[in-house]
Amino acid sequence: MIPAAFDYQRASTLDEAVGLLSANGEDAKLLAGGHSLLPLMRLRLATPALLIDIGRIRELSYVRDEGDRVAIGALTRHRDLEISEALRAHVPILAHVAAQVGDPQVRHRGTIGGSISHGDPASDLPAACLALGATFRAVGPKGERTIAAGDFFRGFLETALAADEVLTEISVPKMDGAGWSFQKFNRRAQDWAIVGVAAVTGANPGVALVNMGMTPLRATAVEEALASGASGAEAASHAADGLDPPSDLNASADYRRHLARVLVRRALEEAAA
Amino acid sequence: MKVSVRVNGVGHEHEVEPRTLLVHYLRDVVGLTGTNIGCDTSSCGACTVLIGGESVKSCTVLAVQADGADITTIEGLADGDRLHPVQEAFREHHALQCGYCTPGMVMAAVSLLAENPDPTEAEVREGLEGNLCRCTGYHNIVKAILAAARVPAESAAS
């Protein structure tokens, strides 16, 4: 399957990318690793008129220790997250989750910024960022702004990014030895999670869910129960409260609700161990 | 759009449409048909090649994205008549049945061993999660890759 025809421009700096985006608006899409966008284009579910290739902007590929946080350039590949010493030492859940994305070939191309800005509820990294309380930096023609992960995912494949903004950095607080767990339930190794759970305990706890709604989302009911002193098992029983997960070939909505309760319990047990 | 790449050590330069996928460029333009197209949906790994020594699914990379890259396909592994240690191990351990997934499996294995030269069996199985064998011949594929990992570096290099 071959994508519909499009124009292709390569941006070699962030400024150039922002300039091309604001000149071309909604008809343009950014291309980084291409592992979310190109599959959609081959199925002709996406038919952008222009691809702006930002994959070579070296200044956006880094993992930096910044005191109490770790900053990650949006073009950092999953493979680079997986083997990053700074992440393994200070934000181990992120290195672990990056290693669960797709398969090695996908991880050699796909980037964290691509995964976040695609905003797929079935993706692993957005949930990890929600559980960690990450912040995202976006740059547009009017300058830059910071968006909390919790405010970023707005609807199905829809984010807070404007059409002329580029996601440039993901910043995550160091975990300081906090407990954590990532539970990914699927039937085949390389598949998306049917349901997934990212949980972080400690001073800044967070629990987030994969594939339990239209966006990557926080398990608010679980977080509230934990904050009011509930046990992990008790909090986990609220994992699907107020949620409207999808039904598809892999699982019915009811089965997803069941999985969410079971996986949140397992995640909280593992994080506490 | 002009694309200039090195494939198996040989330079190539062509004018391509931006939507040309790397796998089609390699097969139809460069003429190297060892790389197979399997599922065409980024799943099966039959089209795996190396870019800068790392495995990628060439059905999910645009040729223009690979501009300037150093690409290795299955045709680039052997040294004349002398098979690459992974190829040799696949032959020795009968790690193929119909053979369709084999080029991708071999390329994924070469990349896996470059990152992890002494993998456990579990690591080999996980490292192959991006490659499907519809004959389900995984057992001998894993055996072959473990055997290739044990080939001493000197004999593999010479």
Short mmCIF file of C-alpha atoms in Angstrom, two decimals:
data_model
loop_
_atom_site.label_atom_id
_atom_site.label_comp_id
_atom_site.label_asym_id
_atom_site.label_seq_id
_atom_site.Cartn_x
_atom_site.Cartn_y
_atom_site.Cartn_z
CA MET A 1 0.00 0.00 0.00
CA ILE A 2 1.35 3.33 -1.08
CA PRO A 3 0.41 6.66 0.50
CA ALA A 4 -1.44 9.30 -1.50
CA ALA A 5 0.94 11.77 -3.13
CA PHE A 6 2.25 14.61 -0.96
CA ASP A 7 4.89 17.30 -1.04
CA TYR A 8 7.93 16.82 1.12
CA GLN A 9 10.10 19.43 2.81
CA ARG A 10 12.97 18.84 5.16
CA ALA A 11 13.47 21.19 8.10
CA SER A 12 16.99 21.29 9.44
CA THR A 13 16.26 23.56 12.40
CA LEU A 14 13.33 24.05 14.77
CA ASP A 15 12.80 27.60 13.44
CA GLU A 16 12.54 26.28 9.93
CA ALA A 17 9.99 23.66 11.03
CA VAL A 18 7.84 26.26 12.80
CA GLY A 19 8.08 28.54 9.74
CA LEU A 20 6.98 25.76 7.36
CA LEU A 21 4.14 24.76 9.68
CA SER A 22 2.74 28.27 10.03
CA ALA A 23 3.01 28.83 6.28
CA ASN A 24 1.09 25.64 5.48
CA GLY A 25 -1.35 25.25 8.39
CA GLU A 26 -3.72 22.32 8.61
CA ASP A 27 -2.58 20.75 5.33
CA ALA A 28 0.87 19.99 6.71
CA LYS A 29 1.94 17.23 9.09
CA LEU A 30 5.24 16.85 10.88
CA LEU A 31 7.17 13.66 10.16
CA ALA A 32 9.65 12.40 12.76
CA GLY A 33 10.18 8.62 12.95
CA GLY A 34 6.98 8.14 10.98
CA HIS A 35 5.86 5.07 12.87
CA SER A 36 2.42 6.43 13.72
CA LEU A 37 1.90 8.65 10.68
CA LEU A 38 3.17 6.49 7.80
CA PRO A 39 0.96 3.47 8.65
CA LEU A 40 -2.06 5.82 8.65
CA MET A 41 -0.96 7.34 5.34
CA ARG A 42 -0.51 3.94 3.72
CA LEU A 43 -4.07 3.07 4.68
CA ARG A 44 -5.05 6.51 3.35
CA LEU A 45 -6.62 7.35 6.70
CA ALA A 46 -4.32 10.37 6.66
CA THR A 47 -3.67 12.29 3.43
CA PRO A 48 -1.64 15.38 4.31
CA ALA A 49 -0.71 17.66 1.41
CA LEU A 50 2.73 18.33 2.86
CA LEU A 51 5.07 16.38 5.11
CA ILE A 52 7.62 18.45 7.00
CA ASP A 53 10.42 16.07 7.92
CA ILE A 54 11.88 17.12 11.27
CA GLY A 55 13.70 13.82 11.75
CA ARG A 56 17.14 15.35 11.23
CA ILE A 57 16.92 18.18 13.76
CA ARG A 58 19.71 16.95 16.01
CA GLU A 59 19.07 19.68 18.62
CA LEU A 60 15.81 17.89 19.56
CA SER A 61 17.38 14.54 20.39
CA TYR A 62 18.74 14.37 23.94
CA VAL A 63 18.20 13.10 27.47
CA ARG A 64 19.45 15.69 29.98
CA ASP A 65 19.75 15.52 33.74
CA GLU A 66 18.42 18.85 35.03
CA GLY A 67 18.64 18.55 38.80
CA ASP A 68 15.28 17.33 40.08
CA ARG A 69 13.97 16.63 36.56
CA VAL A 70 15.07 14.88 33.39
CA ALA A 71 14.47 16.66 30.08
CA ILE A 72 13.97 14.63 26.92
CA GLY A 73 14.13 16.07 23.41
CA ALA A 74 11.01 15.26 21.40
CA LEU A 75 13.02 13.49 18.68
CA THR A 76 14.64 11.05 21.10
CA ARG A 77 13.92 7.54 19.80
CA HIS A 78 12.35 4.82 21.94
CA ARG A 79 15.62 2.86 21.68
CA ASP A 80 17.55 5.84 23.09
CA LEU A 81 15.12 6.10 26.02
CA GLU A 82 15.44 2.37 26.64
CA ILE A 83 19.24 2.55 27.06
CA SER A 84 19.52 6.04 28.60
CA GLU A 85 21.59 5.88 31.80
CA ALA A 86 19.92 9.05 33.13
CA LEU A 87 16.45 7.55 32.71
CA ARG A 88 17.42 4.15 34.05
CA ALA A 89 18.82 5.81 37.16
CA HIS A 90 16.21 8.52 37.77
CA VAL A 91 13.04 7.72 35.82
CA PRO A 92 13.18 3.93 35.41
CA ILE A 93 9.50 3.58 34.46
CA LEU A 94 10.10 5.61 31.29
CA ALA A 95 13.08 3.53 30.16
CA HIS A 96 11.05 0.39 30.85
CA VAL A 97 7.92 1.58 29.03
CA ALA A 98 9.95 2.72 26.00
CA ALA A 99 11.24 -0.86 25.74
CA GLN A 100 7.63 -2.15 25.56
CA VAL A 101 6.66 -0.03 22.54
CA GLY A 102 6.12 -2.05 19.35
CA ASP A 103 9.20 -4.08 18.52
CA PRO A 104 12.94 -3.36 18.06
CA GLN A 105 12.49 -2.11 14.49
CA VAL A 106 9.78 0.32 15.62
CA ARG A 107 11.92 1.45 18.55
CA HIS A 108 14.82 2.21 16.20
CA ARG A 109 12.66 4.77 14.38
CA GLY A 110 9.81 5.94 16.60
CA THR A 111 10.27 9.00 18.82
CA ILE A 112 8.77 10.01 22.17
CA GLY A 113 7.56 13.31 20.72
CA GLY A 114 5.84 11.51 17.86
CA SER A 115 4.11 9.15 20.24
CA ILE A 116 2.96 11.96 22.55
CA SER A 117 1.75 14.30 19.83
CA HIS A 118 -0.07 11.49 18.02
CA GLY A 119 -2.08 11.13 21.25
CA ASP A 120 -3.23 7.57 20.63
CA PRO A 121 -5.11 6.21 23.68
CA ALA A 122 -3.56 2.80 22.93
CA SER A 123 0.05 4.05 23.16
CA ASP A 124 2.24 3.28 26.15
CA LEU A 125 4.36 6.42 26.54
CA PRO A 126 1.50 8.93 27.00
CA ALA A 127 0.22 6.90 29.97
CA ALA A 128 3.70 6.82 31.51
CA CYS A 129 3.95 10.59 31.10
CA LEU A 130 0.54 11.08 32.75
CA ALA A 131 1.46 8.87 35.71
CA LEU A 132 4.74 10.77 36.11
CA GLY A 133 3.12 14.22 35.91
CA ALA A 134 5.28 15.16 32.91
CA THR A 135 5.18 18.55 31.25
CA PHE A 136 5.51 19.16 27.53
CA ARG A 137 7.12 22.14 25.83
CA ALA A 138 5.69 23.38 22.56
CA VAL A 139 7.16 26.01 20.25
CA GLY A 140 5.11 27.99 17.75
CA PRO A 141 5.35 31.28 15.85
CA LYS A 142 4.33 33.17 19.02
CA GLY A 143 7.02 31.57 21.16
CA GLU A 144 7.02 28.66 23.54
CA ARG A 145 4.68 27.38 26.23
CA THR A 146 4.56 24.53 28.71
CA ILE A 147 1.59 22.18 28.86
CA ALA A 148 0.96 19.71 31.71
CA ALA A 149 0.49 16.13 30.50
CA GLY A 150 -2.88 16.12 32.26
CA ASP A 151 -4.10 19.00 30.04
CA PHE A 152 -2.57 17.77 26.81
CA PHE A 153 -4.77 14.93 25.55
CA ARG A 154 -8.07 16.45 24.41
CA GLY A 155 -9.90 13.93 22.24
CA PHE A 156 -9.34 10.97 19.93
CA LEU A 157 -5.90 11.63 18.35
CA GLU A 158 -6.40 15.25 19.37
CA THR A 159 -4.01 17.20 21.58
CA ALA A 160 -3.56 20.71 22.93
CA LEU A 161 -0.98 21.43 20.21
CA ALA A 162 -2.04 24.11 17.74
CA ALA A 163 -1.61 23.36 14.02
CA ASP A 164 1.50 25.56 13.94
CA GLU A 165 3.16 24.27 17.11
CA VAL A 166 5.97 21.75 17.44
CA LEU A 167 6.35 19.61 20.55
CA THR A 168 10.01 20.04 21.49
CA GLU A 169 10.61 18.63 24.96
CA ILE A 170 9.19 16.25 27.53
CA SER A 171 10.21 17.02 31.10
CA VAL A 172 9.69 14.46 33.86
CA PRO A 173 10.35 14.71 37.59
CA LYS A 174 12.98 12.34 38.98
CA MET A 175 11.34 9.47 40.82
CA ASP A 176 13.74 9.45 43.79
CA GLY A 177 13.37 5.73 44.27
CA ALA A 178 9.54 5.78 44.20
CA GLY A 179 7.82 2.48 43.44
CA TRP A 180 6.42 1.96 39.96
CA SER A 181 4.85 -0.57 37.67
CA PHE A 182 3.78 -0.85 34.06
CA GLN A 183 1.23 -3.50 33.17
CA LYS A 184 0.61 -4.14 29.49
CA PHE A 185 -2.02 -6.71 28.63
CA ASN A 186 -1.99 -7.98 25.06
CA ARG A 187 -2.27 -11.22 23.19
CA ARG A 188 0.68 -10.89 20.80
CA ALA A 189 4.11 -9.55 21.66
CA GLN A 190 4.21 -6.57 19.29
CA ASP A 191 0.58 -5.45 19.69
CA TRP A 192 -0.79 -2.36 21.34
CA ALA A 193 -2.05 -2.91 24.86
CA ILE A 194 -5.66 -4.11 25.08
CA VAL A 195 -5.47 -2.33 28.43
CA GLY A 196 -2.36 -0.97 30.11
CA VAL A 197 -1.59 0.68 33.44
CA ALA A 198 1.28 2.93 34.49
CA ALA A 199 1.58 3.50 38.23
CA VAL A 200 4.02 5.56 40.26
CA THR A 201 3.96 5.73 44.08
CA GLY A 202 5.94 7.96 46.46
CA ALA A 203 5.78 11.72 46.88
CA ASN A 204 4.12 12.39 43.49
CA PRO A 205 1.91 9.38 42.90
CA GLY A 206 0.03 8.85 39.67
CA VAL A 207 -1.94 6.11 37.94
CA ALA A 208 -2.75 6.27 34.23
CA LEU A 209 -4.53 3.97 31.81
CA VAL A 210 -3.87 2.82 28.25
CA ASN A 211 -6.78 2.14 25.88
CA MET A 212 -9.58 2.86 28.37
CA GLY A 213 -11.18 5.79 26.53
CA MET A 214 -10.78 8.27 23.69
CA THR A 215 -7.48 9.61 25.07
CA PRO A 216 -4.62 8.43 27.23
CA LEU A 217 -6.06 9.18 30.68
CA ARG A 218 -5.41 9.34 34.41
CA ALA A 219 -7.25 6.89 36.64
CA THR A 220 -8.65 9.77 38.68
CA ALA A 221 -10.94 7.63 40.85
CA VAL A 222 -8.00 5.39 41.80
CA GLU A 223 -5.77 8.37 42.56
CA GLU A 224 -8.48 9.94 44.76
CA ALA A 225 -9.07 6.70 46.64
CA LEU A 226 -5.35 6.32 47.29
CA ALA A 227 -5.11 9.94 48.43
CA SER A 228 -7.89 9.38 50.95
CA GLY A 229 -6.06 6.40 52.41
CA ALA A 230 -7.67 3.45 50.63
CA SER A 231 -5.68 0.24 50.25
CA GLY A 232 -4.33 -0.65 46.81
CA ALA A 233 -6.94 -3.38 46.35
CA GLU A 234 -9.74 -1.02 47.36
CA ALA A 235 -8.45 1.78 45.12
CA ALA A 236 -8.09 -0.64 42.20
CA SER A 237 -11.79 -1.53 42.40
CA HIS A 238 -12.46 2.04 41.17
CA ALA A 239 -10.18 1.71 38.12
CA ALA A 240 -13.02 1.85 35.59
CA ASP A 241 -15.28 4.30 37.45
CA GLY A 242 -16.72 6.88 35.10
CA LEU A 243 -14.82 5.52 32.09
CA ASP A 244 -16.23 4.58 28.72
CA PRO A 245 -13.69 2.25 27.11
CA PRO A 246 -14.03 1.08 23.51
CA SER A 247 -15.29 -2.30 22.32
CA ASP A 248 -13.35 -3.82 19.45
CA LEU A 249 -12.12 -7.14 18.06
CA ASN A 250 -9.80 -7.61 21.03
CA ALA A 251 -12.13 -6.88 23.91
CA SER A 252 -15.58 -5.64 24.86
CA ALA A 253 -15.93 -2.51 26.97
CA ASP A 254 -16.94 -4.66 29.96
CA TYR A 255 -13.90 -6.87 29.59
CA ARG A 256 -11.72 -3.75 29.43
CA ARG A 257 -13.27 -2.47 32.67
CA HIS A 258 -12.49 -5.83 34.28
CA LEU A 259 -8.92 -5.75 32.96
CA ALA A 260 -8.43 -2.21 34.26
CA ARG A 261 -9.44 -3.25 37.80
CA VAL A 262 -7.21 -6.34 37.73
CA LEU A 263 -4.23 -4.58 36.16
CA VAL A 264 -4.41 -1.55 38.47
CA ARG A 265 -4.41 -3.91 41.45
CA ARG A 266 -1.38 -5.75 40.06
CA ALA A 267 0.36 -2.46 39.28
CA LEU A 268 -0.20 -1.08 42.79
CA GLU A 269 0.97 -4.36 44.34
CA GLU A 270 4.12 -4.37 42.21
CA ALA A 271 4.81 -0.68 42.85
CA ALA A 272 4.49 -1.25 46.59
CA ALA A 273 6.71 -4.35 46.64
CA MET B 1 13.16 14.48 -4.94
CA LYS B 2 16.74 13.30 -5.14
CA VAL B 3 17.84 10.46 -2.88
CA SER B 4 21.44 9.49 -2.38
CA VAL B 5 22.19 6.40 -0.31
CA ARG B 6 24.81 3.72 0.15
CA VAL B 7 23.36 0.23 -0.12
CA ASN B 8 25.70 -2.61 0.86
CA GLY B 9 28.63 -0.27 0.40
CA VAL B 10 27.64 0.92 -3.08
CA GLY B 11 26.48 4.49 -3.70
CA HIS B 12 23.15 5.08 -5.46
CA GLU B 13 21.46 8.30 -6.49
CA HIS B 14 17.96 8.51 -7.93
CA GLU B 15 15.06 10.84 -8.37
CA VAL B 16 12.05 9.43 -6.47
CA GLU B 17 8.54 10.49 -5.57
CA PRO B 18 8.36 11.51 -1.87
CA ARG B 19 5.80 8.76 -1.24
CA THR B 20 8.15 6.00 -2.40
CA LEU B 21 8.64 3.54 0.44
CA LEU B 22 12.20 2.40 1.11
CA VAL B 23 11.29 -1.23 0.40
CA HIS B 24 9.98 -0.32 -3.06
CA TYR B 25 13.04 1.81 -3.70
CA LEU B 26 15.37 -1.06 -2.78
CA ARG B 27 13.46 -3.67 -4.78
CA ASP B 28 12.22 -1.74 -7.81
CA VAL B 29 14.79 1.02 -8.28
CA VAL B 30 18.05 -0.39 -6.89
CA GLY B 31 17.02 -3.90 -8.01
CA LEU B 32 17.78 -5.74 -4.78
CA THR B 33 14.83 -8.12 -4.41
CA GLY B 34 16.14 -10.09 -1.44
CA THR B 35 14.14 -7.85 0.89
CA ASN B 36 10.59 -9.21 0.90
CA ILE B 37 7.28 -7.42 1.29
CA GLY B 38 5.08 -9.38 3.67
CA CYS B 39 2.20 -7.76 5.48
CA ASP B 40 2.69 -4.19 4.27
CA THR B 41 1.37 -2.97 7.64
CA SER B 42 4.55 -2.62 9.75
CA SER B 43 3.83 -5.91 11.49
CA CYS B 44 5.63 -8.91 9.99
CA GLY B 45 9.24 -7.76 9.65
CA ALA B 46 9.85 -9.52 6.30
CA CYS B 47 11.12 -6.20 4.90
CA THR B 48 13.67 -5.64 7.69
CA VAL B 49 16.92 -3.97 6.57
CA LEU B 50 19.62 -2.15 8.51
CA ILE B 51 20.01 1.62 8.52
CA GLY B 52 23.29 2.56 10.15
CA GLY B 53 23.48 -1.00 11.49
CA GLU B 54 20.05 -0.89 13.17
CA SER B 55 17.04 -2.93 12.08
CA VAL B 56 14.10 -1.06 10.56
CA LYS B 57 10.99 -2.11 8.67
CA SER B 58 11.63 -0.72 5.20
CA CYS B 59 7.87 -0.64 4.45
CA THR B 60 7.53 2.05 7.12
CA VAL B 61 10.37 4.33 6.03
CA LEU B 62 10.17 6.72 3.10
CA ALA B 63 13.09 6.52 0.70
CA VAL B 64 13.53 10.28 1.18
CA GLN B 65 13.90 9.74 4.94
CA ALA B 66 16.83 7.43 4.22
CA ASP B 67 18.65 10.05 2.11
CA GLY B 68 22.32 9.99 3.08
CA ALA B 69 21.97 6.71 4.98
CA ASP B 70 24.09 3.60 4.99
CA ILE B 71 21.74 0.69 4.29
CA THR B 72 22.45 -3.01 4.52
CA THR B 73 20.16 -5.58 2.91
CA ILE B 74 20.34 -9.37 2.99
CA GLU B 75 22.46 -9.22 -0.21
CA GLY B 76 25.13 -7.27 1.66
CA LEU B 77 25.84 -9.76 4.44
CA ALA B 78 27.88 -12.48 2.76
CA ASP B 79 31.48 -11.87 1.81
CA GLY B 80 31.55 -13.35 -1.68
CA ASP B 81 30.86 -17.07 -1.24
CA ARG B 82 31.43 -16.87 2.47
CA LEU B 83 28.15 -16.58 4.34
CA HIS B 84 27.70 -14.23 7.27
CA PRO B 85 27.78 -16.18 10.59
CA VAL B 86 24.03 -15.62 11.05
CA GLN B 87 23.31 -16.93 7.54
CA GLU B 88 25.60 -19.90 8.16
CA ALA B 89 23.84 -20.65 11.44
CA PHE B 90 20.41 -20.46 9.76
CA ARG B 91 21.60 -23.04 7.23
CA GLU B 92 23.25 -25.24 9.82
CA HIS B 93 20.22 -25.28 12.13
CA HIS B 94 17.59 -25.46 9.39
CA ALA B 95 16.12 -22.17 10.58
CA LEU B 96 13.76 -21.82 7.66
CA GLN B 97 10.83 -23.63 6.16
CA CYS B 98 9.22 -21.69 3.31
CA GLY B 99 11.95 -19.03 3.60
CA TYR B 100 9.77 -16.00 3.07
CA CYS B 101 10.45 -14.39 6.47
CA THR B 102 14.11 -15.43 6.37
CA PRO B 103 15.80 -12.29 4.97
CA GLY B 104 13.99 -10.17 7.57
CA MET B 105 14.70 -12.66 10.34
CA VAL B 106 18.41 -12.69 9.47
CA MET B 107 18.62 -8.88 9.37
CA ALA B 108 16.73 -8.57 12.68
CA ALA B 109 19.12 -11.13 14.17
CA VAL B 110 22.21 -9.26 12.95
CA SER B 111 20.89 -6.07 14.58
CA LEU B 112 19.95 -7.92 17.77
CA LEU B 113 23.43 -9.44 18.10
CA ALA B 114 25.07 -6.08 17.45
CA GLU B 115 23.16 -4.66 20.43
CA ASN B 116 23.39 -7.75 22.60
CA PRO B 117 26.25 -10.05 21.50
CA ASP B 118 25.55 -12.72 24.12
CA PRO B 119 21.75 -12.94 24.48
CA THR B 120 19.82 -15.48 26.51
CA GLU B 121 17.18 -17.56 24.73
CA ALA B 122 14.49 -15.31 26.22
CA GLU B 123 16.27 -12.22 24.93
CA VAL B 124 16.46 -13.71 21.43
CA ARG B 125 12.75 -14.51 21.49
CA GLU B 126 11.91 -11.00 22.68
CA GLY B 127 14.33 -9.47 20.22
CA LEU B 128 12.40 -11.16 17.39
CA GLU B 129 9.02 -9.80 18.44
CA GLY B 130 8.93 -7.69 15.29
CA ASN B 131 9.31 -10.66 12.94
CA LEU B 132 6.61 -13.19 12.15
CA CYS B 133 7.20 -16.66 10.70
CA ARG B 134 3.93 -18.05 9.34
CA CYS B 135 5.47 -21.54 9.22
CA THR B 136 5.95 -21.01 12.97
CA GLY B 137 9.52 -22.19 12.65
CA TYR B 138 10.66 -20.07 15.56
CA HIS B 139 12.36 -22.86 17.47
CA ASN B 140 15.16 -23.41 14.99
CA ILE B 141 15.44 -19.69 14.25
CA VAL B 142 16.15 -19.07 17.94
CA LYS B 143 18.61 -21.98 18.00
CA ALA B 144 20.44 -20.57 14.98
CA ILE B 145 20.74 -17.09 16.47
CA LEU B 146 22.05 -18.47 19.77
CA ALA B 147 24.58 -20.52 17.79
CA ALA B 148 25.63 -17.48 15.74
CA ALA B 149 26.17 -15.55 18.98
CA ARG B 150 28.66 -18.19 20.06
CA VAL B 151 30.78 -17.95 16.91
CA PRO B 152 34.11 -16.52 18.11
CA ALA B 153 34.62 -12.99 16.88
CA GLU B 154 37.88 -13.83 15.03
CA SER B 155 36.35 -16.51 12.82
CA ALA B 156 33.32 -14.30 12.13
CA ALA B 157 35.54 -11.39 11.13
CA SER B 158 38.09 -13.26 9.02
#
